[in-house]
Amino acid sequence: MIQSDASSTNSGTESTSERPSKPDRGPAMAVALVVLAVAVYLNALPHPFVYDDLPLVVKNPAIRSMTNIPEIVGIGFDGLSVNARWTRHVTHAVEYSVAGLWAPLYHGTNVFLHAMVGLLIFTFVSSLARNEMVGWWSAALFVVHPLTTEAVAHVSGRRDLLAAFFALGGLVFLERWTRIGGLGRAVIAFVCFWIAAFSKEVALLAPPAFILIDGFSHLRERAAAGHGAGAISQLLVLARRRIGLWSALIAFTVAVAALLLFGPEKGLGLRGLPSFYETYGSGLGLVDHLRVMGLAIRLSLLPIGQTADYSFDALQLEQPGLPVIAAVDLLFLLAALVVTGVGLWRRNWWGFGGAWFFFFFSVHTGVIIPWHEIFAERFLYLPLIGLTTAVAGVAVGLANRSPRPTALVAAGFALIGVLGLGTVLRNEAWSSSEALWSDAAARYPNCARAQKGLGDAKLADGDAETALVHYKRAAEILPRFRDARVAVAVAQAARMQLALALETIDAVLVEWPEEPKAWNLRGYLNQSLGDEDAAFADFEKAIAAEPRFAEGYNNLARIYVDKGEFDDAIRMYETALRYDPSLIAALRNLALVYRNAYQDEIQAMRYEARADAILANR
């Protein structure tokens, strides 16, 4: 299939038997890749759970038992269902069964998967190019690239790791099947594609990507062999030969896409996922979409100024005119399109890499399916393979033609060192919630979500005054950001400004009368002000608005305790823990009920131990 740009033009007069045998460097190169992947992420292993890890791992009741795995996959007592992205939760259930919420295990799994993705890139690209050096450099640049940090250093980024792992696995097995046959390889390839699609939807592009790669490889090989027939006629010849495989790949893609888009309610739906933050891709204009694509290319080439949040306000998409940085991004996009087009015309590595990048990034543009995030660095995990392969292919070709290849090799290792150092430093942004949002707020001071996240971190540290400043700033930047508006009242309550907090939360409920967090806080405020009946009604409204709202059940239980109705209180506390097993307040309160009301010290100690274990791993 695809050959290196430095493909030998040797006429073949030298027989294979006369050439000295070369040692197999493959195993050593594979080990070097694993060492690189582990080395640049070693400092991420001791990090706690942050950001999306909290709802998806720490608070997720589904992963607390291996017996939940069939239901996670979509096999329940009421039949089959379509559960998007179930693979990540299955791995978390296995990890929880081994080590509970010990974060280093979860981080270690991510690093292991990242290293395996690197090995698959090495295998796949080496086979396509018939050149191990192209495969190795492509994989090496990928595993050390700083843009992979959100997928690797953030436990919840595992969806991208799993999607890439299984998508590449499917491509490897399918490529082997086209060369040496074996029905088992084809079956394994389609199983990998299936699992990849349910890891993250972008992997559904892997089967059609194989068709494009197959066609490009054929054209390149025919050109290298000196065949002068037109590209279209050559592709038609290949299509007749591949009609069965290509038809199967297209049918598979359409069928799985239909399941994800039109399946039961746990599927995605054509509108994508809703978001209270209202950063729908459908709200962007054409220039905004193009600017985001340019941003993706700029960060891939120059990973400087990374952040955890690229939202509407952070990117200044609401401002009239065209900011300077947006113009720069559009220039990057234009240059990438030109280079990719010329590369495809000349059938070289730039064309292959650019086409891979645009093809796999297309689903994240918000044009095909509106999404609740405009852009995130994890979106680039699969597309980035195209960039690193393009750079590796061209660099190896230049080195093979250069009279002084050692200088190019040294430059390559220097680039790996620079990128690796950038990754090590970037990992530290994910070392805690405060570090993450401080970094984001420093990068984009007008990012509402960064200000809100920083306020949460300050409040968790007991600094309600500073938290209030950040919450107010978030609400000022984005008045429709209801969580920030609720958080302002939370911080006011923490500063014992109860009447002011009640006034603030009532204003929130005028705009969002079904917001459970607002009703819950209102209940807390009324209880603190001595109106227990009003508080009870507020907590019930919170649960009615969101039946799985754990904090509401915990607070209802507190009122039952005040009334001396301990059995009802225990029932409410247990319900809270069913929906959020990590709710420390419910665990501590249950311990108090068993100790004080039932004199059951053993049961009290069990709940306290569970609370202590959760705190130890945060």
XYZ file of C-alpha atoms in Angstrom:
618
model
C 0.000 0.000 0.000
C 1.380 3.523 0.749
C 5.138 3.710 0.273
C 7.653 6.118 1.725
C 8.495 9.253 -0.256
C 11.981 7.808 -0.485
C 10.765 4.589 -2.133
C 13.601 2.772 -3.760
C 13.857 3.011 -7.560
C 16.278 0.090 -7.685
C 15.680 -1.941 -10.802
C 15.871 -5.113 -8.795
C 19.013 -6.537 -10.426
C 20.433 -7.400 -7.022
C 18.876 -10.669 -5.841
C 17.378 -10.937 -2.419
C 19.648 -13.831 -1.533
C 22.760 -11.720 -2.180
C 21.707 -8.935 0.185
C 23.002 -9.126 3.747
C 20.198 -9.900 6.176
C 19.197 -7.048 8.433
C 18.382 -7.536 12.106
C 14.717 -7.205 13.014
C 14.514 -3.814 14.720
C 10.753 -3.988 15.205
C 10.699 -5.236 18.825
C 13.288 -2.684 19.949
C 11.408 0.120 18.214
C 8.158 -1.015 19.857
C 9.775 -1.017 23.292
C 11.149 2.474 22.660
C 7.638 3.710 21.838
C 6.210 2.296 25.056
C 9.042 3.877 27.057
C 8.341 7.259 25.449
C 4.607 7.036 26.145
C 5.132 6.106 29.782
C 7.930 8.616 30.361
C 5.942 11.674 29.279
C 2.902 10.680 31.375
C 4.648 9.361 34.454
C 3.942 12.565 36.399
C 0.187 12.208 35.685
C -0.142 8.890 37.545
C -0.565 10.343 41.101
C -3.130 12.969 40.051
C -6.611 12.862 41.632
C -9.920 12.747 39.767
C -10.868 16.130 38.279
C -13.490 17.718 36.029
C -15.619 15.070 34.229
C -14.023 12.310 36.331
C -16.257 13.324 39.221
C -19.655 12.549 37.637
C -18.407 9.763 35.352
C -16.244 7.869 37.848
C -16.472 9.096 41.439
C -20.246 9.656 41.503
C -21.240 6.985 39.000
C -23.233 4.182 40.670
C -23.147 2.029 37.513
C -19.443 1.201 37.890
C -19.740 0.082 41.517
C -20.386 -3.557 40.604
C -19.260 -5.889 37.836
C -22.821 -7.221 37.743
C -23.855 -3.911 36.159
C -21.731 -4.527 33.047
C -24.510 -6.175 30.972
C -26.781 -3.198 31.640
C -23.926 -0.783 30.840
C -23.455 -2.532 27.507
C -27.188 -2.430 26.824
C -28.376 -5.860 27.914
C -31.091 -5.430 30.523
C -34.096 -7.293 31.898
C -36.337 -5.276 29.591
C -34.381 -6.222 26.441
C -31.582 -4.652 24.429
C -30.846 -0.938 24.222
C -28.387 1.302 22.394
C -26.002 2.747 24.966
C -23.463 5.105 23.453
C -19.883 5.038 24.811
C -20.364 2.026 27.062
C -16.777 0.785 26.728
C -15.380 3.460 29.042
C -17.819 2.551 31.828
C -17.024 -1.148 31.464
C -13.315 -0.462 32.027
C -14.136 1.717 35.044
C -16.294 -1.056 36.519
C -13.369 -3.468 36.216
C -10.992 -0.961 37.796
C -13.389 -0.222 40.644
C -13.708 -3.951 41.377
C -9.903 -4.119 41.665
C -9.003 -0.950 43.553
C -12.101 1.115 44.306
C -11.461 4.795 43.640
C -7.657 4.598 43.714
C -6.939 7.159 40.999
C -3.419 5.958 39.968
C -4.895 2.728 38.600
C -7.270 4.660 36.339
C -4.465 6.943 35.162
C -2.217 3.940 34.604
C -4.840 2.334 32.383
C -4.998 5.495 30.291
C -1.223 5.570 29.867
C -1.232 1.873 28.906
C -3.931 2.456 26.265
C -2.039 5.463 24.906
C 1.084 3.337 24.529
C -0.945 0.642 22.750
C -2.355 3.244 20.367
C 1.226 4.243 19.615
C 2.120 0.629 18.818
C -0.881 0.313 16.509
C 0.129 3.498 14.667
C 3.621 2.033 14.295
C 2.212 -1.229 12.944
C -0.347 0.292 10.599
C 1.775 3.075 9.104
C 4.818 0.795 8.739
C 2.711 -1.670 6.788
C 1.159 0.993 4.579
C 4.463 2.676 3.827
C 6.518 -0.522 3.656
C 8.922 1.396 5.853
C 9.344 0.871 9.614
C 11.068 4.209 10.103
C 8.043 6.123 8.802
C 5.822 4.110 11.154
C 8.082 4.623 14.149
C 8.523 8.359 13.748
C 4.817 8.816 13.156
C 3.985 6.939 16.372
C 6.787 8.569 18.378
C 5.691 12.107 17.507
C 2.117 11.158 18.362
C 2.724 9.627 21.804
C 4.722 12.645 23.026
C 2.521 15.369 21.495
C 1.076 17.751 24.143
C -2.362 17.751 22.488
C -2.911 14.192 23.692
C -2.851 15.262 27.355
C -6.593 15.865 27.703
C -7.288 12.328 26.522
C -4.550 10.687 28.602
C -4.025 12.771 31.764
C -7.792 13.169 32.226
C -9.282 9.811 33.216
C -12.552 10.531 31.415
C -10.641 11.102 28.197
C -10.460 7.332 27.913
C -13.324 7.372 25.378
C -10.856 8.801 22.839
C -8.159 6.283 23.755
C -10.537 3.344 23.386
C -11.983 4.691 20.138
C -8.506 5.129 18.640
C -7.297 1.748 19.929
C -10.158 -0.248 18.426
C -10.390 1.842 15.243
C -6.688 1.353 14.538
C -6.953 -2.306 15.507
C -9.707 -2.714 12.927
C -7.618 -0.960 10.275
C -4.592 -3.140 11.033
C -6.530 -6.412 10.776
C -8.345 -5.285 7.635
C -5.128 -4.206 5.947
C -3.565 -7.580 6.780
C -6.629 -9.352 5.378
C -6.353 -7.501 2.057
C -2.725 -8.573 1.765
C -2.596 -12.141 3.081
C -6.244 -13.144 3.553
C -7.738 -15.123 6.410
C -11.424 -14.680 7.159
C -10.708 -14.426 10.881
C -8.811 -11.177 10.336
C -11.791 -9.619 8.577
C -14.160 -10.721 11.346
C -11.873 -9.298 14.037
C -11.619 -6.039 12.088
C -15.389 -5.557 12.035
C -15.675 -6.440 15.727
C -13.037 -3.790 16.467
C -14.920 -1.233 14.393
C -18.117 -2.037 16.320
C -16.471 -1.561 19.712
C -14.710 1.595 18.497
C -17.997 3.183 17.396
C -19.458 2.588 20.864
C -16.359 4.055 22.473
C -16.756 7.356 20.651
C -18.741 8.161 17.538
C -15.796 9.620 15.590
C -14.442 6.061 15.256
C -17.378 5.246 13.006
C -15.368 7.002 10.301
C -12.672 4.290 10.417
C -14.414 1.856 7.990
C -14.951 4.482 5.239
C -11.447 5.808 5.990
C -10.089 2.410 5.022
C -11.740 2.752 1.604
C -10.060 6.134 1.092
C -6.699 4.832 2.303
C -7.029 1.785 0.070
C -7.700 3.966 -2.965
C -4.901 6.416 -2.189
C -2.442 3.573 -1.634
C -3.395 2.005 -4.946
C -2.860 5.262 -6.836
C 0.481 5.830 -5.153
C 1.729 2.342 -5.885
C 0.631 2.557 -9.523
C 2.377 5.912 -9.893
C 5.564 4.493 -8.346
C 5.403 1.586 -10.791
C 5.186 4.000 -13.719
C 1.610 3.275 -14.801
C 0.238 6.253 -16.628
C -3.467 5.504 -16.574
C -5.757 8.177 -15.162
C -6.624 8.184 -11.478
C -10.326 7.584 -12.074
C -9.790 4.570 -14.291
C -7.308 3.115 -11.788
C -9.776 3.591 -8.943
C -12.530 1.931 -10.978
C -10.310 -1.092 -11.500
C -9.629 -1.263 -7.751
C -13.318 -0.767 -6.938
C -14.304 -3.755 -9.076
C -11.768 -5.835 -7.215
C -12.835 -4.543 -3.800
C -16.578 -4.256 -4.409
C -17.475 -6.814 -1.723
C -15.261 -5.337 0.990
C -16.109 -1.712 0.258
C -19.831 -2.452 0.153
C -19.594 -4.250 3.507
C -17.738 -1.322 5.063
C -20.283 1.203 3.824
C -23.234 -0.944 4.918
C -21.657 -1.446 8.355
C -21.085 2.300 8.775
C -24.636 3.195 7.766
C -26.152 0.534 10.046
C -24.184 1.530 13.140
C -24.758 5.233 12.474
C -28.487 4.553 12.281
C -28.354 2.726 15.613
C -26.560 5.606 17.294
C -28.676 8.346 15.784
C -32.101 6.776 15.689
C -31.855 4.130 18.404
C -33.557 4.253 21.818
C -33.324 7.287 24.040
C -29.763 6.539 25.140
C -28.581 7.038 21.564
C -27.326 10.413 20.362
C -30.132 11.720 18.215
C -29.741 14.105 15.299
C -29.577 17.174 17.561
C -26.610 15.902 19.510
C -26.421 16.183 23.280
C -28.191 19.077 25.044
C -26.205 21.438 27.216
C -27.239 23.934 29.865
C -24.180 25.906 28.816
C -25.724 26.440 25.366
C -22.574 26.075 23.309
C -24.324 24.281 20.458
C -22.386 24.040 17.226
C -25.626 24.965 15.432
C -25.348 28.431 16.940
C -22.169 29.172 14.997
C -21.881 30.852 11.632
C -19.800 29.589 8.713
C -16.835 31.785 9.634
C -16.972 30.461 13.212
C -16.905 26.853 11.998
C -13.957 27.594 9.722
C -12.164 29.438 12.517
C -12.511 26.405 14.820
C -11.026 24.158 12.131
C -8.113 26.577 11.798
C -7.674 26.576 15.564
C -7.413 22.774 15.495
C -4.684 22.931 12.860
C -2.776 25.697 14.635
C -2.725 23.818 17.933
C -1.661 20.607 16.197
C 1.315 22.345 14.605
C 2.059 24.720 17.501
C 0.695 23.317 20.790
C 1.077 26.607 22.636
C -1.578 28.167 24.851
C -3.558 25.012 25.548
C -6.551 25.116 27.878
C -9.321 22.890 29.203
C -12.042 25.119 27.790
C -12.679 26.497 24.310
C -16.227 27.727 24.744
C -18.250 30.390 22.980
C -17.190 33.246 25.225
C -13.596 32.041 25.613
C -13.074 32.116 21.843
C -14.780 35.530 21.575
C -17.258 34.152 19.057
C -19.926 36.541 20.318
C -17.941 39.649 19.364
C -18.589 41.496 16.102
C -15.810 41.594 13.567
C -12.871 39.214 13.303
C -10.351 39.050 16.190
C -6.702 38.881 15.143
C -6.270 35.354 16.471
C -9.320 34.239 14.491
C -7.756 35.650 11.320
C -4.566 33.729 12.103
C -6.574 30.534 12.525
C -8.284 31.074 9.178
C -4.868 31.488 7.537
C -3.747 28.190 9.072
C -6.862 26.541 7.650
C -6.303 28.005 4.184
C -2.665 26.905 4.157
C -3.609 23.394 5.336
C -6.255 23.054 2.624
C -3.820 24.150 -0.078
C -1.060 21.845 1.130
C -3.459 18.924 1.450
C -4.871 19.516 -2.020
C -1.442 19.731 -3.633
C -0.310 16.694 -1.653
C -3.247 14.609 -2.802
C -2.638 15.681 -6.392
C 0.994 14.601 -6.090
C 0.041 11.593 -3.954
C 2.559 12.343 -1.203
C 2.540 12.298 2.577
C 1.247 15.822 3.076
C -1.831 14.904 1.113
C -2.375 11.670 3.037
C -1.867 13.303 6.440
C -4.010 16.325 5.690
C -6.836 14.184 4.310
C -6.734 11.955 7.424
C -6.827 15.025 9.677
C -9.786 16.680 7.950
C -11.695 13.420 7.554
C -11.557 12.444 11.221
C -12.022 15.998 12.499
C -15.104 16.578 10.335
C -17.489 14.994 12.836
C -16.330 17.471 15.504
C -17.024 20.617 13.494
C -20.650 20.822 14.672
C -21.846 20.899 11.064
C -22.761 17.217 10.777
C -24.162 16.759 14.300
C -24.547 19.787 16.619
C -22.531 19.209 19.761
C -22.556 20.697 23.232
C -18.914 21.745 23.015
C -17.526 23.901 20.253
C -14.010 22.522 20.513
C -11.834 20.482 22.871
C -8.290 19.213 22.549
C -9.437 15.605 22.901
C -11.249 16.057 19.569
C -7.809 15.946 17.944
C -6.660 12.589 19.317
C -7.531 10.574 16.180
C -7.011 13.411 13.628
C -3.521 14.083 15.028
C -2.316 10.751 13.618
C -2.588 12.257 10.136
C -0.320 15.165 11.021
C 2.389 13.059 12.661
C 2.316 10.556 9.795
C 2.710 13.347 7.248
C 5.673 14.826 9.107
C 7.284 11.411 9.583
C 6.841 10.388 5.954
C 8.325 13.574 4.545
C 11.154 13.642 7.108
C 12.190 10.035 6.431
C 12.065 10.702 2.697
C 14.324 13.725 3.095
C 16.714 11.803 5.337
C 16.999 8.976 2.807
C 17.889 11.458 0.052
C 20.122 13.681 2.173
C 23.920 13.346 2.090
C 23.886 14.154 5.829
C 20.915 12.309 7.289
C 22.353 12.390 10.813
C 21.419 16.057 11.170
C 17.794 15.305 10.295
C 17.692 12.395 12.732
C 19.103 14.633 15.471
C 16.501 17.268 14.668
C 13.803 14.585 14.908
C 14.922 13.493 18.350
C 15.174 17.138 19.427
C 11.559 17.626 18.307
C 10.498 14.566 20.308
C 12.290 16.027 23.324
C 10.594 19.418 22.996
C 7.142 17.908 22.508
C 7.712 15.463 25.372
C 8.734 18.257 27.723
C 5.634 20.194 26.697
C 3.487 17.172 27.555
C 5.118 16.714 30.963
C 4.489 20.373 31.772
C 0.935 20.260 30.410
C 0.125 17.278 32.635
C 0.463 19.532 35.665
C -2.578 21.515 34.564
C -4.590 18.353 35.282
C -3.042 17.829 38.731
C -6.016 19.345 40.590
C -9.259 21.188 39.950
C -7.731 24.469 41.041
C -4.699 24.000 38.770
C -6.933 23.116 35.826
C -9.242 26.108 36.100
C -6.518 28.545 37.138
C -4.700 27.607 33.951
C -7.877 28.017 31.866
C -8.749 31.361 33.454
C -5.227 32.640 32.871
C -5.470 31.671 29.202
C -9.003 32.983 28.689
C -9.976 35.448 31.470
C -13.377 35.956 29.804
C -14.254 32.267 29.898
C -17.320 31.804 32.104
C -16.786 28.088 32.670
C -13.179 28.648 33.759
C -14.272 31.301 36.259
C -17.001 29.003 37.584
C -14.589 26.068 37.909
C -12.044 28.220 39.727
C -14.772 29.400 42.075
C -15.697 25.778 42.837
C -12.080 24.987 43.677
C -11.811 28.009 45.982
C -15.084 27.152 47.723
C -13.883 23.572 48.271
C -10.816 25.039 49.990
C -13.050 27.102 52.280
C -12.380 30.432 50.579
C -15.977 31.539 49.995
C -15.032 35.175 49.502
C -12.708 34.497 46.554
C -15.156 31.928 45.200
C -17.901 34.564 45.165
C -15.716 36.874 43.082
C -15.209 34.163 40.441
C -18.870 33.139 40.461
C -20.019 36.712 39.944
C -17.503 37.107 37.127
C -18.815 33.937 35.431
C -22.414 35.143 35.705
C -21.416 38.549 34.368
C -19.687 37.004 31.338
C -22.562 34.652 30.563
C -25.834 35.606 32.314
C -27.594 32.487 30.938
C -25.028 30.258 32.708
C -27.439 29.045 35.363
C -24.893 27.012 37.369
C -22.875 30.187 37.882
C -25.971 32.055 39.000
C -26.798 29.315 41.520
C -23.160 29.259 42.649
C -23.315 32.962 43.537
C -26.069 32.137 46.019
C -24.082 29.150 47.326
C -21.086 31.368 48.066
C -23.319 33.982 49.703
C -24.789 31.282 51.910
C -21.298 30.069 52.803
C -20.531 33.632 53.934
C -23.714 33.520 56.058
C -25.473 36.107 53.879
C -28.606 33.967 54.026
C -31.215 36.584 53.173
C -29.160 37.836 50.234
C -28.613 34.259 49.044
C -32.368 33.590 49.203
C -33.021 36.714 47.137
C -30.422 35.584 44.567
C -31.814 32.066 44.270
C -35.382 33.307 43.918
C -34.239 35.399 40.935
C -32.717 32.253 39.405
C -35.980 30.324 39.865
C -37.913 33.044 38.063
C -35.850 32.271 34.934
C -35.407 28.514 35.479
C -38.295 27.232 37.632
C -37.301 23.589 37.084
C -33.670 23.900 38.232
C -33.123 21.236 40.958
C -29.950 22.814 42.355
C -31.798 26.085 42.901
C -34.687 24.419 44.763
C -32.219 22.413 46.824
C -30.312 25.533 47.862
C -33.543 27.357 48.589
C -34.557 24.514 50.887
C -31.212 24.691 52.681
C -31.615 28.453 53.143
C -35.174 28.153 54.458
C -34.105 25.445 56.883
C -31.211 27.596 58.065
C -33.645 30.492 58.570
C -35.910 28.243 60.662
C -38.724 27.580 58.162
C -38.574 23.777 58.049
C -41.932 23.326 56.304
C -40.878 25.571 53.420
C -37.547 23.753 53.293
C -39.270 20.357 53.063
C -41.404 21.604 50.154
C -38.345 23.001 48.372
C -36.423 19.723 48.675
C -39.408 17.832 47.290
C -39.505 20.231 44.317
C -35.796 19.600 43.714
C -36.415 15.833 43.576
C -39.498 16.282 41.391
C -37.406 18.306 38.930
C -34.642 15.671 38.942
C -35.616 12.284 40.456
C -31.934 11.206 40.612
C -30.839 14.331 42.496
C -28.902 12.832 45.413
C -28.401 16.053 47.379
C -32.172 16.559 47.550
C -32.713 13.165 49.185
C -29.878 13.838 51.630
C -31.451 17.117 52.697
C -34.920 15.606 53.022
C -33.388 12.979 55.293
C -31.967 15.704 57.527
C -35.486 17.029 58.119
C -36.731 13.532 58.930
C -33.929 13.269 61.498
C -35.004 16.568 63.075
C -38.528 15.140 63.328
C -37.240 11.923 64.886
C -38.436 9.823 61.931
C -35.211 7.831 61.647
C -36.451 4.995 59.436
C -37.594 7.490 56.810
C -34.318 9.349 57.178
C -32.301 6.164 56.520
C -34.454 5.434 53.474
C -33.746 8.908 52.075
C -30.009 8.671 52.797
C -29.796 5.273 51.078
C -31.659 6.660 48.074
C -29.168 9.513 47.890
C -26.277 7.040 47.928
C -27.925 4.917 45.261
C -27.715 7.874 42.887
C -24.379 9.200 44.126
C -22.281 6.635 46.061
C -19.632 9.299 46.696
C -21.919 11.715 48.576
C -19.873 12.097 51.733
C -22.542 14.150 53.518
C -25.011 11.255 53.231
C -22.401 8.755 54.449
C -21.513 10.890 57.471
C -25.175 11.558 58.261
C -26.022 7.860 58.090
C -23.191 7.127 60.486
C -24.613 9.669 62.920
C -28.116 8.197 62.696
C -26.905 4.664 63.366
C -24.652 5.820 66.189
C -27.023 8.206 67.953
C -30.461 6.828 67.192
C -29.777 3.081 67.037
C -26.517 2.785 69.006
C -25.136 0.678 66.145
C -21.450 1.537 66.235
C -20.420 -1.152 63.746
C -22.737 0.150 61.036
C -21.718 3.731 61.808
C -18.050 2.849 61.377
C -18.767 1.174 58.037
C -20.257 4.360 56.617
C -17.458 6.486 58.044
C -14.888 4.163 56.483
C -16.566 4.562 53.081
C -16.470 8.338 53.458
C -12.803 8.288 54.500
C -11.898 6.106 51.515
C -13.539 8.554 49.110
C -11.775 11.521 50.680
C -8.422 9.730 50.532
C -8.685 9.379 46.739
C -9.797 12.908 45.899
